[in-house]
XYZ file of C-alpha atoms in Angstrom:
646
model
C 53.762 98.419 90.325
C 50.043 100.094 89.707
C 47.607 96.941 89.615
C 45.247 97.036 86.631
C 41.522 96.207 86.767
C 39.535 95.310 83.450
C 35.555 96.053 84.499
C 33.028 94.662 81.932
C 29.858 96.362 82.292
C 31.441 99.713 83.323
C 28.901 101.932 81.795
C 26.164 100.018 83.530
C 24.831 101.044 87.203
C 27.552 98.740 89.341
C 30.248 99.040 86.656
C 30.492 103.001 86.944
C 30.475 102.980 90.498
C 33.177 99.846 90.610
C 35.424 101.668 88.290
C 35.747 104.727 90.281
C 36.227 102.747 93.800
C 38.825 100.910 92.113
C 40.778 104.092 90.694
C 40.286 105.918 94.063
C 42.066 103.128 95.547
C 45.365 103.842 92.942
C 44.515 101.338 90.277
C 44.672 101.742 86.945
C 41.428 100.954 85.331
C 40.229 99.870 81.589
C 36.190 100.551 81.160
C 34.533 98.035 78.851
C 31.131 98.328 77.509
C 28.897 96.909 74.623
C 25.829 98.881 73.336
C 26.988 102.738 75.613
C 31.122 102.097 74.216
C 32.784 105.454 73.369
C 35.887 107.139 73.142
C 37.022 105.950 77.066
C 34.877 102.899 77.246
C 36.409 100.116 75.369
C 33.489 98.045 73.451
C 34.144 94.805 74.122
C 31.229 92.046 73.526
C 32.114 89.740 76.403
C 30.026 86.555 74.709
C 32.723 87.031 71.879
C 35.448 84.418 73.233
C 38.224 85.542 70.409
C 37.527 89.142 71.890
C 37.910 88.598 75.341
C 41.068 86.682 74.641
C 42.674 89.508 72.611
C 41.782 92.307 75.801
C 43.329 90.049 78.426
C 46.390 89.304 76.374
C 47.276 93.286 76.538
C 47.820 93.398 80.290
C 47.685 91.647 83.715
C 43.855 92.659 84.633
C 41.591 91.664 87.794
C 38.040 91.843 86.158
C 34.394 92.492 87.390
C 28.541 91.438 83.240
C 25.349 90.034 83.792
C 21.392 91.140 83.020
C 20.605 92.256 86.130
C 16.742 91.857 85.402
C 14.151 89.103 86.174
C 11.762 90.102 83.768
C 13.603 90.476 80.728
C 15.182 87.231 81.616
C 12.265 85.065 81.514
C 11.538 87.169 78.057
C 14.469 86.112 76.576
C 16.075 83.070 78.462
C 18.496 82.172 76.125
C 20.151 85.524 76.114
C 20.009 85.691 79.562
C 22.067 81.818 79.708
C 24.221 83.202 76.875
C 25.387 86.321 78.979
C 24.807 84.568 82.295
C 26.249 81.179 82.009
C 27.887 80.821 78.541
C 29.921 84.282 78.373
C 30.773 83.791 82.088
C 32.277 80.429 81.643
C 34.291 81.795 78.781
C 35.488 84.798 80.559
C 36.612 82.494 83.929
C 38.579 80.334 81.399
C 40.123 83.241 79.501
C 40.914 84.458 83.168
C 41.791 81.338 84.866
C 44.725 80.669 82.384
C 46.318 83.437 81.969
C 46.670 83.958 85.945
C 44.141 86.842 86.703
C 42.003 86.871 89.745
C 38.068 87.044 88.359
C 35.307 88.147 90.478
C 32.092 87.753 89.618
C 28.551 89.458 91.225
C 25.701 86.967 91.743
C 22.210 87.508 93.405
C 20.518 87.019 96.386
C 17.649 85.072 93.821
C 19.986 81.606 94.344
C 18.087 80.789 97.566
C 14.299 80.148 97.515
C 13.766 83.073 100.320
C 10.800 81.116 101.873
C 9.448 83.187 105.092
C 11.969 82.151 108.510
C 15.041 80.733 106.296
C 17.077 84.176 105.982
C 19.717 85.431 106.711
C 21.205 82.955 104.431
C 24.820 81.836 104.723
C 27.197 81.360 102.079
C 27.088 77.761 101.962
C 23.734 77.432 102.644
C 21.811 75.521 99.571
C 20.289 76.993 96.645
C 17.042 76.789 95.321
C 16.560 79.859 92.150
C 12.843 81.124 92.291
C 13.015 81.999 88.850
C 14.919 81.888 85.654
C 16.516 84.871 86.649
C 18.365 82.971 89.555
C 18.621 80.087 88.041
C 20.869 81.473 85.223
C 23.049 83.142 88.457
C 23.586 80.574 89.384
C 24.588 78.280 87.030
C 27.008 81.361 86.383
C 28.417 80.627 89.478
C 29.148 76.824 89.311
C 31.019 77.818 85.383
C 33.421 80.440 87.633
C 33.930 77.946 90.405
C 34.926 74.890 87.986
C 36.970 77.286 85.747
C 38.655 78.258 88.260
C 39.009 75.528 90.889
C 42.809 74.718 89.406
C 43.986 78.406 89.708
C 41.806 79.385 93.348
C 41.352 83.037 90.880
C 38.047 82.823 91.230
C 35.421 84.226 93.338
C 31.552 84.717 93.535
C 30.268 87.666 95.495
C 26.186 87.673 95.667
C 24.031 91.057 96.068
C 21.286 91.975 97.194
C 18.676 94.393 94.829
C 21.123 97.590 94.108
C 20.278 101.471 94.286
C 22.987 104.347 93.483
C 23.663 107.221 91.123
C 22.067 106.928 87.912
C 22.019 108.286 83.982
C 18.384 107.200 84.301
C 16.072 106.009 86.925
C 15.359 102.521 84.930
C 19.129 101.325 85.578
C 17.813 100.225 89.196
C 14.628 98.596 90.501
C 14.531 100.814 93.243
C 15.401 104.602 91.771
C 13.019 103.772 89.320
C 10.614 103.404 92.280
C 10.931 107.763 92.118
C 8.690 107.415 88.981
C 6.257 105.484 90.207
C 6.033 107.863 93.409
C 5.594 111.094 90.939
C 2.996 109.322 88.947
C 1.198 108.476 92.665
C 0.574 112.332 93.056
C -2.299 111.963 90.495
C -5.203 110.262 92.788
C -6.460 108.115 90.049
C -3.368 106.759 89.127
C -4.551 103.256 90.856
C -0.857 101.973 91.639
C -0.481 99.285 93.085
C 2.810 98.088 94.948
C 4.368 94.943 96.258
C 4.573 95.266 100.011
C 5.251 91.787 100.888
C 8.799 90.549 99.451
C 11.504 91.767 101.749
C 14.013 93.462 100.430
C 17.746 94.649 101.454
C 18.797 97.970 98.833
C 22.459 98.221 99.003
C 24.421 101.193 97.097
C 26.642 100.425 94.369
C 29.034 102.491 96.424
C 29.242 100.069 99.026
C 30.068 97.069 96.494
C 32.496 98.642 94.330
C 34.418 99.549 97.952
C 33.980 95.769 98.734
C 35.077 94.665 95.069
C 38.147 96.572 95.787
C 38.797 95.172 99.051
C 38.604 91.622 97.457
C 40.642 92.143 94.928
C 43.371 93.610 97.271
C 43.207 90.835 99.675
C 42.880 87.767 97.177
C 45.972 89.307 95.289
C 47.897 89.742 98.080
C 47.547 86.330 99.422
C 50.126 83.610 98.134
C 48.923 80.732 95.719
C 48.722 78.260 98.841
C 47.357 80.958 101.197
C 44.487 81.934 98.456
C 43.437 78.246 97.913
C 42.552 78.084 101.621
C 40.156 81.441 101.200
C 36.420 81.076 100.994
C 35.430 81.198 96.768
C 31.750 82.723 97.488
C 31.143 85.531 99.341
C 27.846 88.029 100.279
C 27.539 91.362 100.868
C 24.511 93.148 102.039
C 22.800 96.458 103.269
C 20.400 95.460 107.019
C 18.195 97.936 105.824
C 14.975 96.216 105.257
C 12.004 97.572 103.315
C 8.926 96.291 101.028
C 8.486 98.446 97.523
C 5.904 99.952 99.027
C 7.885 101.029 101.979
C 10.506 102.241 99.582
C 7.884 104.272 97.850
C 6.491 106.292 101.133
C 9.873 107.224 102.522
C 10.882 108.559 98.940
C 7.582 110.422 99.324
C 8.337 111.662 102.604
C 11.584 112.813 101.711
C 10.258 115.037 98.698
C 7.448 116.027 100.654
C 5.003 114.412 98.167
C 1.173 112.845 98.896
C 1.052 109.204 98.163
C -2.893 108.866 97.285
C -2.816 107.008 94.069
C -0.981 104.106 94.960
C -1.632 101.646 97.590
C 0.268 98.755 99.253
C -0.434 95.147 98.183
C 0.154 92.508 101.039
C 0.744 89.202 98.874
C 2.713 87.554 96.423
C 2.230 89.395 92.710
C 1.895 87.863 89.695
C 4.256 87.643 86.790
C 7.732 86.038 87.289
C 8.004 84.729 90.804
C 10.016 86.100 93.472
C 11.297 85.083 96.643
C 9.903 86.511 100.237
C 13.003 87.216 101.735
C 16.841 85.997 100.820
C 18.186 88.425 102.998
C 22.256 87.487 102.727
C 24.960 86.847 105.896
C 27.786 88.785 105.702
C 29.568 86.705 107.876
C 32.027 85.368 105.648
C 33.380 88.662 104.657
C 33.622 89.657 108.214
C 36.099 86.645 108.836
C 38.149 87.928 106.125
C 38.268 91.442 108.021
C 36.579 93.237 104.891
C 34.350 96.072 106.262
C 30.525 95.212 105.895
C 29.221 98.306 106.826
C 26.967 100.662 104.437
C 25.732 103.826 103.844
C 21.712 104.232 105.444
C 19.119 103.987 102.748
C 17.332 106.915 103.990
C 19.921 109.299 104.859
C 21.871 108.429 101.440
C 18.403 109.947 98.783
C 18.453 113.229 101.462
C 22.536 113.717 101.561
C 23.981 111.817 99.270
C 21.956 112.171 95.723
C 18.919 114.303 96.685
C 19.580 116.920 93.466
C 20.831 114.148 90.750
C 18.387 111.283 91.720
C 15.333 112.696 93.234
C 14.833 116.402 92.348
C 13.935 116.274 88.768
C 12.920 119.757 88.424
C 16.449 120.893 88.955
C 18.045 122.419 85.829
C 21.039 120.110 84.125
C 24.275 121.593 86.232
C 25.550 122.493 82.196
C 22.861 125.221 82.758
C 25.587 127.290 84.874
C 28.498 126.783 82.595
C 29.789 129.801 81.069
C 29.660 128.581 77.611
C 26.327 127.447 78.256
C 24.091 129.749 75.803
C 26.993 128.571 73.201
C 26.199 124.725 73.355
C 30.184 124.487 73.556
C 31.693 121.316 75.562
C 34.007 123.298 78.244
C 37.657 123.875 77.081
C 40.742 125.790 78.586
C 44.461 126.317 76.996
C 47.873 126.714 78.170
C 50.049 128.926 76.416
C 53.564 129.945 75.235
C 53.834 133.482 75.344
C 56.474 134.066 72.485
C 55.305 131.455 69.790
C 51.404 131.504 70.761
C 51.448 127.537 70.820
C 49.442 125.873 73.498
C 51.557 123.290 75.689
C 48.562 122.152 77.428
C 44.691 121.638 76.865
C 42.472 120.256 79.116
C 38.708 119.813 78.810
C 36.554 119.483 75.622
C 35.051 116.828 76.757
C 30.909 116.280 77.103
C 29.393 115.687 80.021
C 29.989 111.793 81.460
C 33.050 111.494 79.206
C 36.605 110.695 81.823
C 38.006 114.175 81.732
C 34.514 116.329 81.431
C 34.854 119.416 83.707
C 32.044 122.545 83.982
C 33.536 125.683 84.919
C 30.148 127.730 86.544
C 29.431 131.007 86.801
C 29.352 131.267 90.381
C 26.363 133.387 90.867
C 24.291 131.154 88.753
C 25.959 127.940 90.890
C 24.924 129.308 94.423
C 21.450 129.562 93.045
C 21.697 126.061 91.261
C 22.822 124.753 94.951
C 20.623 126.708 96.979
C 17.324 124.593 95.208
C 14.936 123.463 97.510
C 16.876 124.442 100.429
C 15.918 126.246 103.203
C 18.404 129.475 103.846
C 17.870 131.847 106.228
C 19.273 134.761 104.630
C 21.111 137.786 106.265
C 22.529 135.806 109.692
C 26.014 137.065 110.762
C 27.686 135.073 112.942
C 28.651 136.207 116.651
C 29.530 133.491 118.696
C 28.921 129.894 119.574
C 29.007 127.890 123.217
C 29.310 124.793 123.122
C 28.224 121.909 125.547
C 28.799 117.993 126.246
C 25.593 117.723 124.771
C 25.315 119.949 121.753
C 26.124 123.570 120.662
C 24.205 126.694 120.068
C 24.941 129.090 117.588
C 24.266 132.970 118.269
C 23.890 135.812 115.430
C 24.133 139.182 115.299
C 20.451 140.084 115.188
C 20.066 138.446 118.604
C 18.695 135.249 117.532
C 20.541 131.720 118.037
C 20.512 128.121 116.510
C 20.602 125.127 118.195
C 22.148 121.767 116.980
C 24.458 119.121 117.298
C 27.308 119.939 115.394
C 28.232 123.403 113.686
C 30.736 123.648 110.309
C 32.459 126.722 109.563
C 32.281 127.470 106.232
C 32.694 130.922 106.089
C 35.891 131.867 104.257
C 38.901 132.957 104.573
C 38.005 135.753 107.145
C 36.142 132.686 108.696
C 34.998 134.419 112.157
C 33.821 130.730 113.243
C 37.828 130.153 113.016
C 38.563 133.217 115.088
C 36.565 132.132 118.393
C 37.936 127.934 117.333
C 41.348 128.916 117.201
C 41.270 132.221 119.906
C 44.133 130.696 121.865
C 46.632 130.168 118.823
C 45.317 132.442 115.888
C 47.033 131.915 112.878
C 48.338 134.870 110.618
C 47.245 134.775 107.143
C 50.335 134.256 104.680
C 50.785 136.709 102.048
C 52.464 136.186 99.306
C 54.827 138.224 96.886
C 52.041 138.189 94.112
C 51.033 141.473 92.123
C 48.121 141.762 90.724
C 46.100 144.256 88.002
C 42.918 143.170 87.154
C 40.602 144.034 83.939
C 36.571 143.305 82.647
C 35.863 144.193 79.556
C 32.447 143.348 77.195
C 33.129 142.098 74.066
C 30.803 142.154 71.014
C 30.399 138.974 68.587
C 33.085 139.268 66.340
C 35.632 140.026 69.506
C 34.575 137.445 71.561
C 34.193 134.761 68.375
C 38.210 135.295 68.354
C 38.631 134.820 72.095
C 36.733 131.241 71.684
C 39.316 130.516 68.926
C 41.911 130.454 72.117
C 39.806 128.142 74.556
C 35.620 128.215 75.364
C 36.922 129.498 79.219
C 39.585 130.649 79.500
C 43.371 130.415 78.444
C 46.969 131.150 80.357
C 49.692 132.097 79.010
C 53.455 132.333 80.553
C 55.695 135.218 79.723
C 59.013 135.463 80.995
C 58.338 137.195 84.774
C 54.877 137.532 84.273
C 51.135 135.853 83.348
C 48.399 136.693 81.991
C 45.067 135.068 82.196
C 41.835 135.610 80.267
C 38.362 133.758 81.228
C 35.043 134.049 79.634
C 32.601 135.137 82.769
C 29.817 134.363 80.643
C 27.743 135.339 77.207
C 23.788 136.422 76.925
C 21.482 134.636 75.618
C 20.765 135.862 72.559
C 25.242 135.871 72.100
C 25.609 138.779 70.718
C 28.064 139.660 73.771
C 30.245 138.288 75.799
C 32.054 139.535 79.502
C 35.520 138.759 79.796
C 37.672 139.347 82.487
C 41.773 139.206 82.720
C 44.172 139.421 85.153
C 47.919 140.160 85.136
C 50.208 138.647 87.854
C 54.013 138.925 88.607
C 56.371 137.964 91.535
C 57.864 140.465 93.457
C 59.577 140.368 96.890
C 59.045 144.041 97.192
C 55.218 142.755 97.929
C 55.977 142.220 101.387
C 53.058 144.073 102.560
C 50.333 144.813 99.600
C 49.154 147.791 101.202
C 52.533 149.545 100.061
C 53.134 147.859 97.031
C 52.509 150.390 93.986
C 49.503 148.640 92.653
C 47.601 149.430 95.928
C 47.733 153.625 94.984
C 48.038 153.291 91.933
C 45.355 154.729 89.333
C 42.671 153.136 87.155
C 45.206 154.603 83.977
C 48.430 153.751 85.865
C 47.501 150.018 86.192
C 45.929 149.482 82.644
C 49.250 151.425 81.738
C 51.408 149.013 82.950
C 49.305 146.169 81.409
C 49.249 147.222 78.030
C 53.165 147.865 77.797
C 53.268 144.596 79.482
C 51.288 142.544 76.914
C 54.167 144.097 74.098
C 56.120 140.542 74.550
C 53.660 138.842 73.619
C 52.244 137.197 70.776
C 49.186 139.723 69.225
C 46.554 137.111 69.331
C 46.962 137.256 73.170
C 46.952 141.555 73.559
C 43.180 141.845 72.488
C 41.840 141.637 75.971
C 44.356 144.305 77.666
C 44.085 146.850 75.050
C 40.849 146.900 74.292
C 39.265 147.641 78.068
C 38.651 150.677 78.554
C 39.975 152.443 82.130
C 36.548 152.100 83.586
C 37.120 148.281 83.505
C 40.577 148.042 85.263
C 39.486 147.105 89.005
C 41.724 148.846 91.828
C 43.441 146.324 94.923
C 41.275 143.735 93.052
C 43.391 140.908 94.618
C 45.780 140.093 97.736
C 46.951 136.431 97.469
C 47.155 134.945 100.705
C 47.262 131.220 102.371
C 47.557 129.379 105.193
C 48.970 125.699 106.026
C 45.900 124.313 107.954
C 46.404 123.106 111.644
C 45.015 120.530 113.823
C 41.708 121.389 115.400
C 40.353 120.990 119.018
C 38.525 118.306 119.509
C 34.864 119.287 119.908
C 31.608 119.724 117.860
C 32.766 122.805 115.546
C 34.958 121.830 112.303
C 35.543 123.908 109.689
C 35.684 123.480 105.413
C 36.951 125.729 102.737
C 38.508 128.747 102.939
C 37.736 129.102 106.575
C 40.353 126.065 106.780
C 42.745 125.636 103.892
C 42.765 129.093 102.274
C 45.038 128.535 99.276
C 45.762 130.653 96.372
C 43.943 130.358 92.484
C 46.713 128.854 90.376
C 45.214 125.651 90.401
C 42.360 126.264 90.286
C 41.349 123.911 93.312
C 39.893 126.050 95.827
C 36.321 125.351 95.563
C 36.638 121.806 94.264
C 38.516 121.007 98.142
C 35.335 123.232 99.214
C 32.983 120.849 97.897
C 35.135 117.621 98.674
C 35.401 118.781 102.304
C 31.082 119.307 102.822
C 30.665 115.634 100.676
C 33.442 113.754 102.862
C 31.870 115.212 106.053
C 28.557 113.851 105.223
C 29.678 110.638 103.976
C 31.268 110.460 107.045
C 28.664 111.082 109.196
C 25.766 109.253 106.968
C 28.537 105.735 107.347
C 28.571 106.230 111.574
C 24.956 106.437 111.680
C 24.371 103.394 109.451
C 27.089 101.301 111.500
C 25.737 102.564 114.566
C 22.193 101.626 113.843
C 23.221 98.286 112.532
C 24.816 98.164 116.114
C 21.749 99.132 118.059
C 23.123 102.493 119.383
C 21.719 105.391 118.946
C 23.917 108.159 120.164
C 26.937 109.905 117.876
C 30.352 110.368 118.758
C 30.857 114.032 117.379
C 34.272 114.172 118.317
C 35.093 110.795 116.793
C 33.653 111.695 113.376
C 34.712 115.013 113.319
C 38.453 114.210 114.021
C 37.901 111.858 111.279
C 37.177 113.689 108.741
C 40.178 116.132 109.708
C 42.431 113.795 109.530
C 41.903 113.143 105.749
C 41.011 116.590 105.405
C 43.928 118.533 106.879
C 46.373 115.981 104.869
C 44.935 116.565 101.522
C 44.426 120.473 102.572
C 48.003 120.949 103.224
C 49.232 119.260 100.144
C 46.766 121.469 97.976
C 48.046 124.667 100.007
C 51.438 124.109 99.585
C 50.995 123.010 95.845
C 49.094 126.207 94.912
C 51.529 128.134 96.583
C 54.074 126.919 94.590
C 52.002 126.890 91.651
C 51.839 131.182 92.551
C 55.386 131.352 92.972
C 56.153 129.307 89.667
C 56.930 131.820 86.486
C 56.646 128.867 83.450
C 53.517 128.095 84.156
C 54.311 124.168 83.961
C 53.843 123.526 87.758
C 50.113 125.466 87.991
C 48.538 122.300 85.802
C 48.045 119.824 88.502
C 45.630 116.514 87.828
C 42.550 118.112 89.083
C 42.710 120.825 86.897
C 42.274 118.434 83.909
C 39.473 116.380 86.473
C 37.520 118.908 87.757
């Protein structure tokens, strides 16, 4: 039975990031909001008692609001008690009774944080700073006595939070990114706390730990969960001041930091603590994984184009439609009646089923920002030592470094040296293939966006034909379009001499146009009106192959070069992606448990054969579903879940 978890807050910084930890983990999830509610976000005002009653009364939930800020809690302290304290208490009662476990995030401001007292433990007494704290607090005492018949409570305390963000403000340290652009003018005359220690923790991290909580609270029986610790902490080790925050953020955007300057003493304003720097020790005990992602290697890997590079154009500026101001759409279709059976898309960007489809010209140079690429490097060979491994190029040059990622297709020559001593053989398939790009003026193309903004499928008996928009200028009075035409046939055994591979530029637009006869007019437009220029010859062979394990060593491989699959999912380069952001995940978590650990060293091996094992597994799946997805003539098999995700 799929568990269900009700998240107040969701649109907020720690609610977005705890919904999508808990759906990764299989849940089912219901996003509640207030003043950001839409058409997926439930609105839901949480001091409304009668409100909060009716939501729980739908379904068995395990929920996750609070103002997160000091200031604005001294500016209005009886809002902040009514949210805090008052909504809280209502919410652990609501909970409480009807039998559904209740966590609730605290701060690190219920301890004084005098200088020597931290790390704090758990039980270790309170003493709120501020109102801020204070409020916490008293938050914490309503869950606690709400819930101390039912043991379906708990408290889990934070530290100051950092993450992805709609806008820098949501967090008191990616707002910090302002401050250090408004430093580059020398007069600016900043100045910047660099006495309170503090502890940023992702919101990554704490939706994972939510979501190990919740597992192991629910799985434990009534008398087993009464025996289980009721407040629990969870912290990042990595230490900084503001002002420390503010010069590596600097340093990693290669920015001066002359108009702002470090200030070693308690500010003004709403008091704060030194230092409540938070044990994790309790969680440990329970066996729930403390470790987190490194501050500093998270803003260069992890977010460094949507947090930190502001001068990057908005992603929507690659989208085909994007000169169209059209929300991204795509349609299934029945060949003989012309009805669509499937549409995915049409949402706008942030909405749950949002998807960009990019021109991929326009993506490479989106992702290719700010990076340093040395162009025109063809790969010869690599040797590889205990110690690290050395890269040499055609041109005679080489690269040294400690771990090297082939990501060079499906021809991947990185794969040919890896996998000398048991090469695999590419699998073809039986797929045909005649391929067409046409240009389309206004009133043509006006009647393809009638079908779907990207592009449309549609299943004929024995054959399908798809037609995508590739992309329309600026000032739209054109458009490109581009189709393609595929069929099974086992006489494709070898596409070098199946027909289509002689064939002529008339012979294969020939065969397309008598084709498109079955089906229904509003879908022939494309075929008939390209002219024999536009019909590309052998434009495609569809090959795969099942991914095998790797030797153990300091070369991996992503993509293509490792789970070539074929287009009828459309998943190809979303796994690309997924493979490169897994990887450094992967690597970014060893480093941060390593440090924490005092070692300094990597096990390459060890990571690498970590992320292959979740990479080969979901690789193979996605091969062997696009395959059948190529084989498949109705079409209803090609529209996996990502499709509509992606």
């Amino acid at each position: 039975m799929t568990r269900i978890a009700l998240v107040t807050g969701a649109t907020g910084l720690l609610g977005r990031q705890v919904v999508l930890e808990f759906e990764r983990a299989g849940w089912e999830v219901v996003e509640t909001g207030f003043t950001r509610s839409s058409s997926t976000i439930r609105k839901l005002d949480i001091v409304d008692s009668s409100a909060v009653a009716a939501l729980l009364d739908e379904e068995k939930y395990e929920p996750c609001a609070a103002n997160k800020s000091p200031d604005k809690c001294d500016a209005d302290p009886e809002g902040a008690r009514a949210l805090n304290v008052e909504a809280t208490r209502t919410l652990a009662q609501a909970t409480s009774t009807r039998g559904i476990l209740l966590i609730y995030i605290s701060t690190d401001y219920v301890f004084p944080g005098k200088p020597g007292d931290a790390p704090y433990e758990s039980d270790a007494a309170t003493h709120p700073p501020n109102l801020y704290g204070q409020t916490k607090l008293d938050g914490e005492k309503a869950v606690l006595e709400q819930t101390k018949d039912t043991n379906l409570g708990v408290v889990l305390r934070v530290p100051v939070l950092y993450g992805s963000t709609n806008d820098h403000s949501e967090s008191a340290v990616n707002i910090l990114l302002d401050k250090v652009r408004q430093a580059q003018d020398k007069e600016a005359k900043i100045s910047m706390d660099d006495w309170a220690q503090r502890y940023p923790t992702n919101t990554e991290d704490v939706g994972r730990v939510c979501q190990d909580i919740a597992s192991k609270y629910l799985s434990a029986g009534s008398k087993e969960r009464a025996e289980l610790p009721k407040i629990l902490q969870f912290s990042s080790e990595d230490r900084y001041t503001k002002f420390e925050i503010c010069q590596l953020l600097a340093e990693i955007l290669n920015l001066p930091l002359e108009g702002m300057e470090g200030v070693k003493e308690a500010g003004t304003g709403v008091q704060r603590p030194y230092d409540t720097h938070l044990s994790t020790r309790t969680l440990k005990e329970l066996g729930i994984p403390v470790w987190t992602q490194e501050f500093k290697g998270w803003w260069i890997l992890k977010d460094l184009f949507a947090s930190t590079l502001r001068d990057l154009p908005n992603l929507e500026s690659c989208s085909v439609t994007h000169p169209l101001k059209k929300v991204s759409q795509a349609s299934f279709f029945d060949a003989c009646t012309g009805r669509s059976f499937r549409s995915i898309g049409g949402r706008k960007p942030g909405e749950k089923g949002y998807f960009c489809r990019v021109n991929r010209a326009q993506f490479r140079g989106w992702l290719s920002e700010h990076i340093s690429i040395q162009w025109n490097k063809a790969f010869s060979h690599y040797e590889e030592s205990q110690d690290d491994i050395t890269v040499h190029f055609r041109d005679g040059t080489s690269a040294t470094g400690d771990v090297l990622v082939g990501a060079d297709g499906i021809n991947s020559n990185v794969r040919t040296q890896l996998l000398a001593a048991n090469l695999p053989r590419l699998n073809e398939l039986p797929i045909a293939y005649i391929m067409g790009e046409i240009h389309l003026d206004k009133a043509q193309y006006e009647r393809q966006l009638t079908l779907a903004t990207l592009f449309y499928v549609v299943h004929d008996e024995g054959f399908r034909l798809f037609g995508g928009n590739s992309g329309v200028s600026e000032d739209k009075s054109t458009a490109t379009y581009y189709w393609h035409m595929s069929w099974k046939d086992d006489a494709v055994v070898d596409h070098e001499s199946y027909w289509t591979a002689h064939a002529s530029k008339e012979e294969l637009l020939d065969c397309a146009k008598k084709r498109v006869q079955t089906l229904h007019p509003q879908f022939r437009e494309l075929v008939e009106l390209t002219p024999v220029e536009g019909v590309l010859q052998n434009a495609i062979r569809v090959k795969d192959w099942i991914p095998e394990d790797l030797p153990q060593g300091r070369v991996t491989l992503l993509g293509d070069a490792i789970h070539p699959m074929t287009q009828f999912r459309g998943e190809g380069a979303n796994h690309a992606m997924l493979d490169g952001l897994k990887l450094a995940e992967l690597i970014n978590r060893e480093l941060a448990v390593l440090s924490a650990q005092g070692v300094e060293d990597l096990d390459v091996p060890k990571v690498l054969q970590m992320y292959e094992d979740e990479m080969l597994e979901r690789g193979r799946a996605a091969v062997l579903e696009s395959r059948a997805a190529a084989l498949d003539q109705t079409g209803r098999y090609s529209l996996g879940e990502w499709t509509g995700e992606a």
